[in-house]
């Protein structure tokens, strides 16, 4: 009981830090947006990793170290937590967290706005990774707790190349050396053998502009000053559906059949397309492209890795999950008919 209570408290504080990281970065006029994001995001990761450690070990003591401050026992550092949860040293999620943690520990006083064009790819990936881990490990969809999308970071610096020569008259040698170091590190990471096929180390951020007839089809709206429709902007990254939503029904069925006993499936031990329809309808996932993507011509429903993790986490948590979804779907449809 104590472990469950501790996990709940850690997750609540972790989610608050995550929201603060996104809010600080996206807030108009934020002076310390880079430093603020790094500080809050690192804290969010440290807390969720400690919750995961307790979940895996079943013992609250696992998050404490052997050192003490007076009578108080210290908790383990984020580096120790990362190694405990992500034992594969080249795991792209682990490398991303380590990279951001190192920025907080060693480089926060060297951060300058000109480096944002490098950082945004790693920051965006970290935000997406956090949301994915929260859902995969604890079956919590943080987006359902808010009335607005909170995954995307907004910047207009993605196409700006940092020219060291132009910075020499503005900053001292230590800052210049740090800029060169960050540029070199970024190039090495992108050329390395880190598996970034799912953009878990960095997200290639790219904004494209096109003229469209229907404003609802646009990522950005431009208009005259004072036009309320253009006052607030939300930008999403272009999608390669083969990468973002690699699964069709047959793939989901095969993966779940491999992982679970036949007793978790309502229809004679087999997953039916109706089951996925019940899950996506009851949980309002059909309009959430993080989970489901519908191709129009031809009509094909594709599912993301996050959706697959969502299914696995819920079935592991409740072996009757699919049965429950069918029953809830039936009741909702009965109400609509009345």
mmCIF file of C-alpha atoms in Angstrom:
data_model
loop_
_atom_site.group_PDB
_atom_site.id
_atom_site.type_symbol
_atom_site.label_atom_id
_atom_site.label_comp_id
_atom_site.label_asym_id
_atom_site.label_seq_id
_atom_site.Cartn_x
_atom_site.Cartn_y
_atom_site.Cartn_z
ATOM 1 C CA UNK A 1 0.000 0.000 0.000
ATOM 2 C CA UNK A 2 2.824 2.336 0.885
ATOM 3 C CA UNK A 3 4.433 1.694 -2.520
ATOM 4 C CA UNK A 4 1.233 2.515 -4.418
ATOM 5 C CA UNK A 5 0.797 5.743 -2.451
ATOM 6 C CA UNK A 6 4.406 6.741 -3.072
ATOM 7 C CA UNK A 7 4.082 6.038 -6.815
ATOM 8 C CA UNK A 8 0.934 8.188 -6.969
ATOM 9 C CA UNK A 9 2.652 11.105 -5.212
ATOM 10 C CA UNK A 10 5.745 10.866 -7.414
ATOM 11 C CA UNK A 11 3.632 10.808 -10.581
ATOM 12 C CA UNK A 12 1.555 13.818 -9.514
ATOM 13 C CA UNK A 13 4.688 15.918 -8.940
ATOM 14 C CA UNK A 14 6.290 14.543 -12.102
ATOM 15 C CA UNK A 15 3.297 15.556 -14.246
ATOM 16 C CA UNK A 16 3.349 19.051 -12.732
ATOM 17 C CA UNK A 17 7.028 19.439 -13.652
ATOM 18 C CA UNK A 18 6.323 18.174 -17.171
ATOM 19 C CA UNK A 19 3.517 20.707 -17.664
ATOM 20 C CA UNK A 20 5.780 23.455 -16.302
ATOM 21 C CA UNK A 21 8.479 22.490 -18.819
ATOM 22 C CA UNK A 22 6.071 22.727 -21.773
ATOM 23 C CA UNK A 23 4.449 25.903 -20.456
ATOM 24 C CA UNK A 24 7.787 27.650 -19.832
ATOM 25 C CA UNK A 25 9.056 26.821 -23.310
ATOM 26 C CA UNK A 26 5.896 27.790 -25.184
ATOM 27 C CA UNK A 27 5.016 30.880 -23.154
ATOM 28 C CA UNK A 28 5.216 34.057 -25.219
ATOM 29 C CA UNK A 29 7.960 36.354 -23.961
ATOM 30 C CA UNK A 30 9.560 33.712 -21.752
ATOM 31 C CA UNK A 31 13.116 34.916 -21.078
ATOM 32 C CA UNK A 32 14.620 31.652 -19.794
ATOM 33 C CA UNK A 33 12.659 29.195 -21.915
ATOM 34 C CA UNK A 34 15.638 26.874 -22.613
ATOM 35 C CA UNK A 35 16.903 26.817 -19.030
ATOM 36 C CA UNK A 36 13.369 26.469 -17.673
ATOM 37 C CA UNK A 37 12.541 23.557 -19.952
ATOM 38 C CA UNK A 38 15.749 21.702 -19.051
ATOM 39 C CA UNK A 39 15.221 22.206 -15.297
ATOM 40 C CA UNK A 40 11.565 21.129 -15.208
ATOM 41 C CA UNK A 41 11.926 18.311 -17.751
ATOM 42 C CA UNK A 42 14.835 16.763 -15.874
ATOM 43 C CA UNK A 43 12.838 16.907 -12.651
ATOM 44 C CA UNK A 44 9.825 15.320 -14.378
ATOM 45 C CA UNK A 45 11.995 12.443 -15.619
ATOM 46 C CA UNK A 46 13.662 11.894 -12.243
ATOM 47 C CA UNK A 47 10.313 11.553 -10.491
ATOM 48 C CA UNK A 48 8.691 9.248 -13.055
ATOM 49 C CA UNK A 49 11.816 7.057 -13.104
ATOM 50 C CA UNK A 50 11.644 6.681 -9.317
ATOM 51 C CA UNK A 51 7.984 5.720 -9.604
ATOM 52 C CA UNK A 52 8.965 3.136 -12.219
ATOM 53 C CA UNK A 53 11.711 1.767 -9.945
ATOM 54 C CA UNK A 54 9.200 1.191 -7.149
ATOM 55 C CA UNK A 55 6.787 -0.383 -9.634
ATOM 56 C CA UNK A 56 9.454 -2.789 -10.920
ATOM 57 C CA UNK A 57 10.965 -3.700 -7.542
ATOM 58 C CA UNK A 58 7.864 -3.533 -5.371
ATOM 59 C CA UNK A 59 9.932 -1.824 -2.685
ATOM 60 C CA UNK A 60 10.019 1.913 -1.863
ATOM 61 C CA UNK A 61 13.525 1.497 -0.431
ATOM 62 C CA UNK A 62 14.968 1.037 -3.935
ATOM 63 C CA UNK A 63 14.882 4.812 -4.594
ATOM 64 C CA UNK A 64 17.068 5.636 -1.576
ATOM 65 C CA UNK A 65 20.855 5.770 -1.600
ATOM 66 C CA UNK A 66 23.279 4.839 1.173
ATOM 67 C CA UNK A 67 24.296 8.447 1.859
ATOM 68 C CA UNK A 68 22.625 10.632 4.466
ATOM 69 C CA UNK A 69 22.245 14.319 5.318
ATOM 70 C CA UNK A 70 21.969 14.253 9.081
ATOM 71 C CA UNK A 71 19.164 11.852 9.914
ATOM 72 C CA UNK A 72 17.650 12.104 6.423
ATOM 73 C CA UNK A 73 18.517 9.459 3.829
ATOM 74 C CA UNK A 74 19.162 10.773 0.310
ATOM 75 C CA UNK A 75 17.270 9.496 -2.704
ATOM 76 C CA UNK A 76 19.191 8.236 -5.714
ATOM 77 C CA UNK A 77 20.342 10.676 -8.383
ATOM 78 C CA UNK A 78 18.702 10.836 -11.780
ATOM 79 C CA UNK A 79 21.770 9.155 -13.302
ATOM 80 C CA UNK A 80 21.313 6.159 -10.982
ATOM 81 C CA UNK A 81 17.588 6.043 -11.793
ATOM 82 C CA UNK A 82 18.267 6.107 -15.535
ATOM 83 C CA UNK A 83 20.671 3.168 -15.287
ATOM 84 C CA UNK A 84 18.206 1.184 -13.169
ATOM 85 C CA UNK A 85 15.246 1.607 -15.542
ATOM 86 C CA UNK A 86 17.087 1.706 -18.897
ATOM 87 C CA UNK A 87 19.794 -0.938 -18.663
ATOM 88 C CA UNK A 88 20.608 -0.752 -22.380
ATOM 89 C CA UNK A 89 23.235 2.004 -22.628
ATOM 90 C CA UNK A 90 22.347 2.892 -26.225
ATOM 91 C CA UNK A 91 18.584 3.013 -25.654
ATOM 92 C CA UNK A 92 17.597 6.250 -27.458
ATOM 93 C CA UNK A 93 15.173 7.254 -24.684
ATOM 94 C CA UNK A 94 17.942 6.814 -22.110
ATOM 95 C CA UNK A 95 20.424 8.794 -24.217
ATOM 96 C CA UNK A 96 17.900 11.622 -24.625
ATOM 97 C CA UNK A 97 17.285 11.865 -20.858
ATOM 98 C CA UNK A 98 21.025 11.739 -20.129
ATOM 99 C CA UNK A 99 21.656 14.495 -22.662
ATOM 100 C CA UNK A 100 19.068 16.828 -21.110
ATOM 101 C CA UNK A 101 20.183 15.977 -17.564
ATOM 102 C CA UNK A 102 23.765 16.824 -18.464
ATOM 103 C CA UNK A 103 22.637 20.187 -19.800
ATOM 104 C CA UNK A 104 21.022 20.940 -16.454
ATOM 105 C CA UNK A 105 24.000 19.804 -14.404
ATOM 106 C CA UNK A 106 26.922 21.236 -16.349
ATOM 107 C CA UNK A 107 25.839 23.684 -18.981
ATOM 108 C CA UNK A 108 22.818 25.699 -17.871
ATOM 109 C CA UNK A 109 24.934 28.865 -17.424
ATOM 110 C CA UNK A 110 26.226 28.542 -21.009
ATOM 111 C CA UNK A 111 22.816 28.334 -22.651
ATOM 112 C CA UNK A 112 22.113 31.028 -25.199
ATOM 113 C CA UNK A 113 19.118 31.564 -27.461
ATOM 114 C CA UNK A 114 21.171 30.888 -30.582
ATOM 115 C CA UNK A 115 21.451 27.198 -29.582
ATOM 116 C CA UNK A 116 17.692 26.691 -29.665
ATOM 117 C CA UNK A 117 17.812 25.463 -33.253
ATOM 118 C CA UNK A 118 19.900 22.514 -32.011
ATOM 119 C CA UNK A 119 18.008 21.857 -28.779
ATOM 120 C CA UNK A 120 14.445 21.872 -30.124
ATOM 121 C CA UNK A 121 14.787 18.411 -31.733
ATOM 122 C CA UNK A 122 15.927 16.837 -28.452
ATOM 123 C CA UNK A 123 13.441 18.773 -26.325
ATOM 124 C CA UNK A 124 10.516 17.730 -28.534
ATOM 125 C CA UNK A 125 11.608 14.095 -28.434
ATOM 126 C CA UNK A 126 11.909 14.192 -24.638
ATOM 127 C CA UNK A 127 8.376 15.577 -24.294
ATOM 128 C CA UNK A 128 6.973 12.819 -26.515
ATOM 129 C CA UNK A 129 9.037 10.122 -24.761
ATOM 130 C CA UNK A 130 7.788 11.235 -21.359
ATOM 131 C CA UNK A 131 4.155 11.092 -22.415
ATOM 132 C CA UNK A 132 4.740 7.669 -23.989
ATOM 133 C CA UNK A 133 6.462 6.247 -20.897
ATOM 134 C CA UNK A 134 3.744 7.604 -18.611
ATOM 135 C CA UNK A 135 1.163 5.797 -20.697
ATOM 136 C CA UNK A 136 3.164 2.613 -21.274
ATOM 137 C CA UNK A 137 4.237 2.175 -17.634
ATOM 138 C CA UNK A 138 1.220 3.535 -15.752
ATOM 139 C CA UNK A 139 -1.610 3.628 -18.362
ATOM 140 C CA UNK A 140 -1.978 7.400 -17.871
ATOM 141 C CA UNK A 141 -2.770 9.619 -20.865
ATOM 142 C CA UNK A 142 -1.692 13.066 -19.704
ATOM 143 C CA UNK A 143 -3.432 14.765 -22.640
ATOM 144 C CA UNK A 144 -6.837 13.672 -21.311
ATOM 145 C CA UNK A 145 -6.266 15.814 -18.230
ATOM 146 C CA UNK A 146 -6.171 19.041 -20.239
ATOM 147 C CA UNK A 147 -8.369 20.806 -22.771
ATOM 148 C CA UNK A 148 -5.468 21.610 -25.092
ATOM 149 C CA UNK A 149 -2.617 19.729 -26.786
ATOM 150 C CA UNK A 150 0.495 19.724 -24.613
ATOM 151 C CA UNK A 151 2.997 17.674 -26.581
ATOM 152 C CA UNK A 152 4.194 20.166 -29.180
ATOM 153 C CA UNK A 153 6.889 22.742 -28.578
ATOM 154 C CA UNK A 154 6.729 25.860 -30.709
ATOM 155 C CA UNK A 155 9.782 27.610 -32.142
ATOM 156 C CA UNK A 156 10.677 29.634 -35.204
ATOM 157 C CA UNK A 157 14.413 28.905 -35.065
ATOM 158 C CA UNK A 158 14.569 25.462 -36.683
ATOM 159 C CA UNK A 159 16.099 26.748 -39.880
ATOM 160 C CA UNK A 160 18.686 29.005 -38.260
ATOM 161 C CA UNK A 161 22.283 27.802 -38.459
ATOM 162 C CA UNK A 162 24.495 28.902 -35.574
ATOM 163 C CA UNK A 163 27.389 30.864 -37.088
ATOM 164 C CA UNK A 164 30.208 30.899 -34.538
ATOM 165 C CA UNK A 165 31.902 33.860 -36.223
ATOM 166 C CA UNK A 166 28.925 36.131 -35.584
ATOM 167 C CA UNK A 167 28.891 35.151 -31.912
ATOM 168 C CA UNK A 168 32.517 35.997 -31.107
ATOM 169 C CA UNK A 169 31.819 39.667 -30.597
ATOM 170 C CA UNK A 170 28.811 38.922 -28.417
ATOM 171 C CA UNK A 171 30.010 36.197 -26.023
ATOM 172 C CA UNK A 172 33.247 35.250 -24.256
ATOM 173 C CA UNK A 173 35.502 32.325 -25.176
ATOM 174 C CA UNK A 174 33.890 29.863 -22.736
ATOM 175 C CA UNK A 175 30.482 30.319 -24.325
ATOM 176 C CA UNK A 176 31.924 30.043 -27.844
ATOM 177 C CA UNK A 177 33.712 26.809 -26.911
ATOM 178 C CA UNK A 178 30.450 25.460 -25.525
ATOM 179 C CA UNK A 179 28.596 26.325 -28.751
ATOM 180 C CA UNK A 180 31.209 24.495 -30.838
ATOM 181 C CA UNK A 181 31.016 21.525 -28.448
ATOM 182 C CA UNK A 182 27.222 21.365 -28.770
ATOM 183 C CA UNK A 183 27.356 21.599 -32.567
ATOM 184 C CA UNK A 184 29.908 18.768 -32.693
ATOM 185 C CA UNK A 185 27.899 16.615 -30.295
ATOM 186 C CA UNK A 186 24.728 17.152 -32.337
ATOM 187 C CA UNK A 187 26.486 16.072 -35.568
ATOM 188 C CA UNK A 188 27.996 13.004 -33.875
ATOM 189 C CA UNK A 189 24.628 11.901 -32.468
ATOM 190 C CA UNK A 190 22.894 12.226 -35.832
ATOM 191 C CA UNK A 191 25.644 10.184 -37.516
ATOM 192 C CA UNK A 192 25.901 7.569 -34.753
ATOM 193 C CA UNK A 193 24.342 4.104 -34.603
ATOM 194 C CA UNK A 194 21.637 5.185 -32.163
ATOM 195 C CA UNK A 195 18.313 3.736 -33.302
ATOM 196 C CA UNK A 196 16.284 6.877 -34.000
ATOM 197 C CA UNK A 197 13.717 5.263 -36.302
ATOM 198 C CA UNK A 198 10.969 6.199 -33.825
ATOM 199 C CA UNK A 199 12.479 9.661 -33.129
ATOM 200 C CA UNK A 200 13.161 8.825 -29.485
ATOM 201 C CA UNK A 201 16.565 10.518 -29.327
ATOM 202 C CA UNK A 202 15.648 13.563 -31.408
ATOM 203 C CA UNK A 203 12.752 14.671 -33.579
ATOM 204 C CA UNK A 204 13.655 16.225 -36.936
ATOM 205 C CA UNK A 205 11.563 19.396 -36.644
ATOM 206 C CA UNK A 206 10.370 20.914 -39.880
ATOM 207 C CA UNK A 207 7.602 23.401 -40.681
ATOM 208 C CA UNK A 208 6.111 23.545 -44.169
ATOM 209 C CA UNK A 209 3.887 26.279 -45.566
ATOM 210 C CA UNK A 210 1.236 25.874 -48.267
ATOM 211 C CA UNK A 211 -1.805 27.829 -49.403
ATOM 212 C CA UNK A 212 -5.039 25.941 -48.703
ATOM 213 C CA UNK A 213 -8.670 26.857 -49.334
ATOM 214 C CA UNK A 214 -9.997 25.548 -46.034
ATOM 215 C CA UNK A 215 -8.458 27.153 -42.890
ATOM 216 C CA UNK A 216 -9.255 23.968 -40.969
ATOM 217 C CA UNK A 217 -6.639 22.148 -43.065
ATOM 218 C CA UNK A 218 -3.845 24.529 -42.012
ATOM 219 C CA UNK A 219 -1.246 24.245 -39.250
ATOM 220 C CA UNK A 220 -0.902 28.056 -39.089
ATOM 221 C CA UNK A 221 -3.284 30.896 -39.882
ATOM 222 C CA UNK A 222 -2.048 34.283 -41.046
ATOM 223 C CA UNK A 223 -4.236 37.369 -41.054
ATOM 224 C CA UNK A 224 -4.586 41.004 -40.179
ATOM 225 C CA UNK A 225 -3.650 42.225 -36.730
ATOM 226 C CA UNK A 226 -6.586 41.794 -34.388
ATOM 227 C CA UNK A 227 -8.005 38.781 -36.207
ATOM 228 C CA UNK A 228 -8.986 36.443 -33.363
ATOM 229 C CA UNK A 229 -8.576 33.359 -35.557
ATOM 230 C CA UNK A 230 -4.837 34.024 -35.903
ATOM 231 C CA UNK A 231 -4.147 35.067 -32.327
ATOM 232 C CA UNK A 232 -3.110 31.615 -31.097
ATOM 233 C CA UNK A 233 -0.938 29.179 -33.069
ATOM 234 C CA UNK A 234 -0.535 25.432 -32.684
ATOM 235 C CA UNK A 235 2.058 23.772 -34.881
ATOM 236 C CA UNK A 236 2.400 20.034 -35.363
ATOM 237 C CA UNK A 237 5.224 18.271 -37.193
ATOM 238 C CA UNK A 238 4.500 16.673 -40.585
ATOM 239 C CA UNK A 239 3.828 12.934 -40.321
ATOM 240 C CA UNK A 240 5.332 9.982 -42.118
ATOM 241 C CA UNK A 241 2.513 7.525 -41.373
ATOM 242 C CA UNK A 242 4.694 4.480 -42.093
ATOM 243 C CA UNK A 243 6.899 5.548 -39.174
ATOM 244 C CA UNK A 244 4.382 7.160 -36.806
ATOM 245 C CA UNK A 245 1.583 4.569 -37.284
ATOM 246 C CA UNK A 246 3.268 1.346 -38.454
ATOM 247 C CA UNK A 247 0.471 -1.069 -37.450
ATOM 248 C CA UNK A 248 -2.751 -2.174 -39.158
ATOM 249 C CA UNK A 249 -5.308 -4.506 -37.520
ATOM 250 C CA UNK A 250 -3.439 -7.680 -38.520
ATOM 251 C CA UNK A 251 -0.252 -6.385 -36.854
ATOM 252 C CA UNK A 252 -2.061 -5.466 -33.628
ATOM 253 C CA UNK A 253 -3.765 -8.867 -33.608
ATOM 254 C CA UNK A 254 -0.481 -10.732 -34.148
ATOM 255 C CA UNK A 255 1.342 -8.765 -31.423
ATOM 256 C CA UNK A 256 -1.400 -9.285 -28.830
ATOM 257 C CA UNK A 257 -1.846 -12.967 -29.739
ATOM 258 C CA UNK A 258 1.871 -13.500 -29.160
ATOM 259 C CA UNK A 259 1.876 -11.714 -25.805
ATOM 260 C CA UNK A 260 -1.366 -12.831 -24.156
ATOM 261 C CA UNK A 261 -3.298 -16.007 -23.420
ATOM 262 C CA UNK A 262 -6.462 -16.616 -25.468
ATOM 263 C CA UNK A 263 -8.637 -15.921 -22.384
ATOM 264 C CA UNK A 264 -8.169 -12.135 -22.683
ATOM 265 C CA UNK A 265 -9.995 -12.084 -26.049
ATOM 266 C CA UNK A 266 -13.830 -12.088 -26.050
ATOM 267 C CA UNK A 267 -14.343 -13.880 -29.390
ATOM 268 C CA UNK A 268 -13.147 -17.470 -28.985
ATOM 269 C CA UNK A 269 -9.624 -16.438 -28.131
ATOM 270 C CA UNK A 270 -9.240 -14.095 -31.120
ATOM 271 C CA UNK A 271 -9.021 -10.334 -31.473
ATOM 272 C CA UNK A 272 -11.711 -8.851 -33.704
ATOM 273 C CA UNK A 273 -11.773 -5.513 -35.506
ATOM 274 C CA UNK A 274 -14.865 -4.815 -33.402
ATOM 275 C CA UNK A 275 -12.680 -4.948 -30.268
ATOM 276 C CA UNK A 276 -10.421 -2.173 -31.529
ATOM 277 C CA UNK A 277 -13.455 -0.128 -32.540
ATOM 278 C CA UNK A 278 -14.837 -0.485 -29.002
ATOM 279 C CA UNK A 279 -11.514 0.549 -27.444
ATOM 280 C CA UNK A 280 -10.993 3.577 -29.692
ATOM 281 C CA UNK A 281 -14.614 4.740 -29.448
ATOM 282 C CA UNK A 282 -15.077 4.381 -25.693
ATOM 283 C CA UNK A 283 -11.736 6.063 -24.956
ATOM 284 C CA UNK A 284 -12.158 8.770 -27.633
ATOM 285 C CA UNK A 285 -9.003 7.765 -29.499
ATOM 286 C CA UNK A 286 -10.412 7.958 -33.034
ATOM 287 C CA UNK A 287 -9.813 11.701 -33.240
ATOM 288 C CA UNK A 288 -6.420 11.543 -31.542
ATOM 289 C CA UNK A 289 -3.743 11.047 -34.198
ATOM 290 C CA UNK A 290 -1.188 10.096 -31.576
ATOM 291 C CA UNK A 291 -3.022 6.760 -31.449
ATOM 292 C CA UNK A 292 -5.097 6.311 -34.612
ATOM 293 C CA UNK A 293 -4.587 7.589 -38.152
ATOM 294 C CA UNK A 294 -7.252 7.141 -40.828
ATOM 295 C CA UNK A 295 -6.201 7.123 -44.453
ATOM 296 C CA UNK A 296 -9.065 8.249 -46.695
ATOM 297 C CA UNK A 297 -8.180 6.800 -50.104
ATOM 298 C CA UNK A 298 -8.240 3.861 -49.702
ATOM 299 C CA UNK A 299 -9.814 3.778 -46.236
ATOM 300 C CA UNK A 300 -7.205 2.225 -43.935
ATOM 301 C CA UNK A 301 -6.977 2.542 -40.153
ATOM 302 C CA UNK A 302 -3.419 2.608 -38.835
ATOM 303 C CA UNK A 303 -2.204 2.462 -35.251
ATOM 304 C CA UNK A 304 0.844 3.970 -33.546
ATOM 305 C CA UNK A 305 3.369 2.402 -31.186
ATOM 306 C CA UNK A 306 1.728 4.418 -28.426
ATOM 307 C CA UNK A 307 -1.608 2.728 -29.191
ATOM 308 C CA UNK A 308 0.065 -0.676 -29.075
ATOM 309 C CA UNK A 309 1.613 0.159 -25.700
ATOM 310 C CA UNK A 310 -1.767 1.446 -24.527
ATOM 311 C CA UNK A 311 -3.419 -1.875 -25.393
ATOM 312 C CA UNK A 312 -0.698 -3.969 -23.757
ATOM 313 C CA UNK A 313 -0.615 -1.870 -20.570
ATOM 314 C CA UNK A 314 -4.390 -2.014 -20.107
ATOM 315 C CA UNK A 315 -4.656 -5.753 -20.768
ATOM 316 C CA UNK A 316 -1.775 -6.413 -18.358
ATOM 317 C CA UNK A 317 -3.545 -4.261 -15.784
ATOM 318 C CA UNK A 318 -6.950 -5.905 -16.350
ATOM 319 C CA UNK A 319 -7.249 -9.232 -18.186
ATOM 320 C CA UNK A 320 -10.939 -8.436 -18.858
ATOM 321 C CA UNK A 321 -10.138 -5.082 -20.461
ATOM 322 C CA UNK A 322 -11.479 -6.043 -23.906
ATOM 323 C CA UNK A 323 -14.638 -7.525 -22.386
ATOM 324 C CA UNK A 324 -15.183 -4.283 -20.444
ATOM 325 C CA UNK A 325 -14.693 -2.179 -23.575
ATOM 326 C CA UNK A 326 -17.291 -4.216 -25.460
ATOM 327 C CA UNK A 327 -19.819 -3.819 -22.661
ATOM 328 C CA UNK A 328 -19.238 -0.064 -22.335
ATOM 329 C CA UNK A 329 -19.541 0.364 -26.094
ATOM 330 C CA UNK A 330 -22.835 -1.588 -26.103
ATOM 331 C CA UNK A 331 -24.258 0.570 -23.290
ATOM 332 C CA UNK A 332 -23.204 3.813 -24.996
ATOM 333 C CA UNK A 333 -24.855 2.779 -28.248
ATOM 334 C CA UNK A 334 -28.023 1.756 -26.385
ATOM 335 C CA UNK A 335 -28.217 5.224 -24.821
ATOM 336 C CA UNK A 336 -27.801 6.871 -28.222
ATOM 337 C CA UNK A 337 -30.709 4.864 -29.650
ATOM 338 C CA UNK A 338 -32.985 6.016 -26.842
#
